[in-house]
Amino acid sequence: MQTRRVTILGSTGSIGRSTIDLIAREPERFPVEALTAQSNVGLLAEQALSLKAKCAVIGDESLLPELRQRLAGSGIESAAGAGAIIEAAARPAEWVMAAIVGAAGLEPTLAAVRRGAIVALANKESLVCAGPLVMREAALHGATILPVDSEHNAIFQVFDFKAPDNIDRVILTASGGPFRTLNLSEMREVTPAQAIAHPVWSMGAKISVDSATLMNKGLELIEASFLFPVPEDRIEVLIHPQSVVHSLVSYVDGSVLAQLGTPDMRTPISVTLAWPARMPTPAARLDLAAIAKLTFEVPDFARFPALNLTRQALQSGGSAPTILNAANEVAVDAFLNGRIGFLDITRIVEQTLSRVPSGPLGDLAAVHEADGTARRYAAHLIDPTDDDRVVRVQTRGRNRR
Ligand code: NAD
Ligand code: MG
């Protein structure tokens, strides 16, 4: 059996742990080059030791002594800091799982892309904040980007890349999150604990909140527009609370192809890990007779304005999606820390998007500039006493594409 050397960026997270669950079942087939995490040093060391990784990197530099101590005598290399995570991604692994959360995952992902690796992309924010750049670098360096996000992984499985003209529409399904049936005044009162208790999927805190606002589906709309050769106005969102139909592609002849499965991320991860082959996984088998009923509904754009905001950012192009993503990261963090209410998240994103001028997204410097400006602007909206006011926001002319 062909071996594939792997690196996992964000190995301690929800996707990272599901990935490890798969590779640990076939350790000879998937030798581990590097594992990285931000702060969970105990789990990182445990994973590195049990998988005999060559290298383990912790983002928080203050935790390096503890990492060294935990790995003492194992021969596993260790390092710390954001730069060391990028270096870990640049090490020679054929397959890299990009599962860091947020725009922090962009540069490590790019480092793997620039080596021409197979990049299993869970970190949707890197495509949202720098899609044109990531796709351009992938083409330039011969990297293969395989989508891990369940919807995009589903589309990837049923999309006829040889004849994209035959595709009429791409339909992204959305569970609708935990607040699908709440009215606006009920949504105003929800707590972070309620928001991260997703009805179907068990995921990291940030994506769980994104699922509750439906910003996640909006980010996925942007993600899909970079991954698949389909214009934005042919990508739709459909609410499907059971999360069994993971997405659909409709063809000009009226055929609709979909991928179905129980909601378990090990299935889409396995598709990328074994690609272009398939491998068995322990995911529960789908029993449609037991489920009996699958339901679908149109999204409510009034209660979930994130869907329109993201489409607007995608239509504006340039750095507008970068700005939207950065504002969302700041707002979700503030919500999780009890500093703002649930409905404030999309309000802050909306205000940041409308006030911070967008421009062309030529290179990484432009991404950092737009991301930083949007973060400062959103932080100011959350706390006006935070006086790191972005003067440029007011003085620079609007520059929308
Ligand atoms: P998580 O919060 O559970 O894990 C995040 C991982 O990234 C952890 O290992 C953490 O240590 C690391 N990390 C966090 N901040 C970092 C930083 N600044 N620098 C370096 N590393 C950092 O998140 P998750 O749910 O596993 O999601 C990871 C990514 O996958 C996200 O982009 C998310 O949108 C996407 N995704 C997740 C799921 C899911 O089911 N969990 C599904 C689809 C897509
Ligand atoms: Mg998804």
mmCIF file of N, CA, C and O and ligand atoms in Angstrom, residues 124 149-151 216 220, ligand 2:
data_model
loop_
_atom_site.group_PDB
_atom_site.id
_atom_site.type_symbol
_atom_site.label_atom_id
_atom_site.label_comp_id
_atom_site.label_asym_id
_atom_site.label_seq_id
_atom_site.Cartn_x
_atom_site.Cartn_y
_atom_site.Cartn_z
ATOM 1 N N LYS A 124 -11.245 27.290 6.153
ATOM 2 C CA LYS A 124 -11.933 28.063 5.111
ATOM 3 C C LYS A 124 -11.568 29.532 5.140
ATOM 4 O O LYS A 124 -11.581 30.213 4.118
ATOM 5 N N ASP A 149 -14.169 20.829 4.232
ATOM 6 C CA ASP A 149 -15.480 21.308 4.649
ATOM 7 C C ASP A 149 -16.513 20.354 4.038
ATOM 8 O O ASP A 149 -16.459 20.063 2.830
ATOM 9 N N SER A 150 -17.452 19.859 4.851
ATOM 10 C CA SER A 150 -18.307 18.759 4.382
ATOM 11 C C SER A 150 -19.071 19.108 3.108
ATOM 12 O O SER A 150 -19.208 18.265 2.214
ATOM 13 N N GLU A 151 -19.535 20.369 3.013
ATOM 14 C CA GLU A 151 -20.315 20.773 1.836
ATOM 15 C C GLU A 151 -19.444 20.761 0.582
ATOM 16 O O GLU A 151 -19.847 20.267 -0.473
ATOM 17 N N ASN A 216 -21.119 31.078 8.872
ATOM 18 C CA ASN A 216 -20.386 29.929 8.349
ATOM 19 C C ASN A 216 -20.819 29.609 6.918
ATOM 20 O O ASN A 216 -19.987 29.356 6.052
ATOM 21 N N GLU A 220 -18.726 29.859 3.523
ATOM 22 C CA GLU A 220 -18.671 28.711 2.619
ATOM 23 C C GLU A 220 -19.079 29.074 1.191
ATOM 24 O O GLU A 220 -18.606 28.473 0.233
HETATM 25 MG MG MG B 2 -19.221 23.182 6.410
#
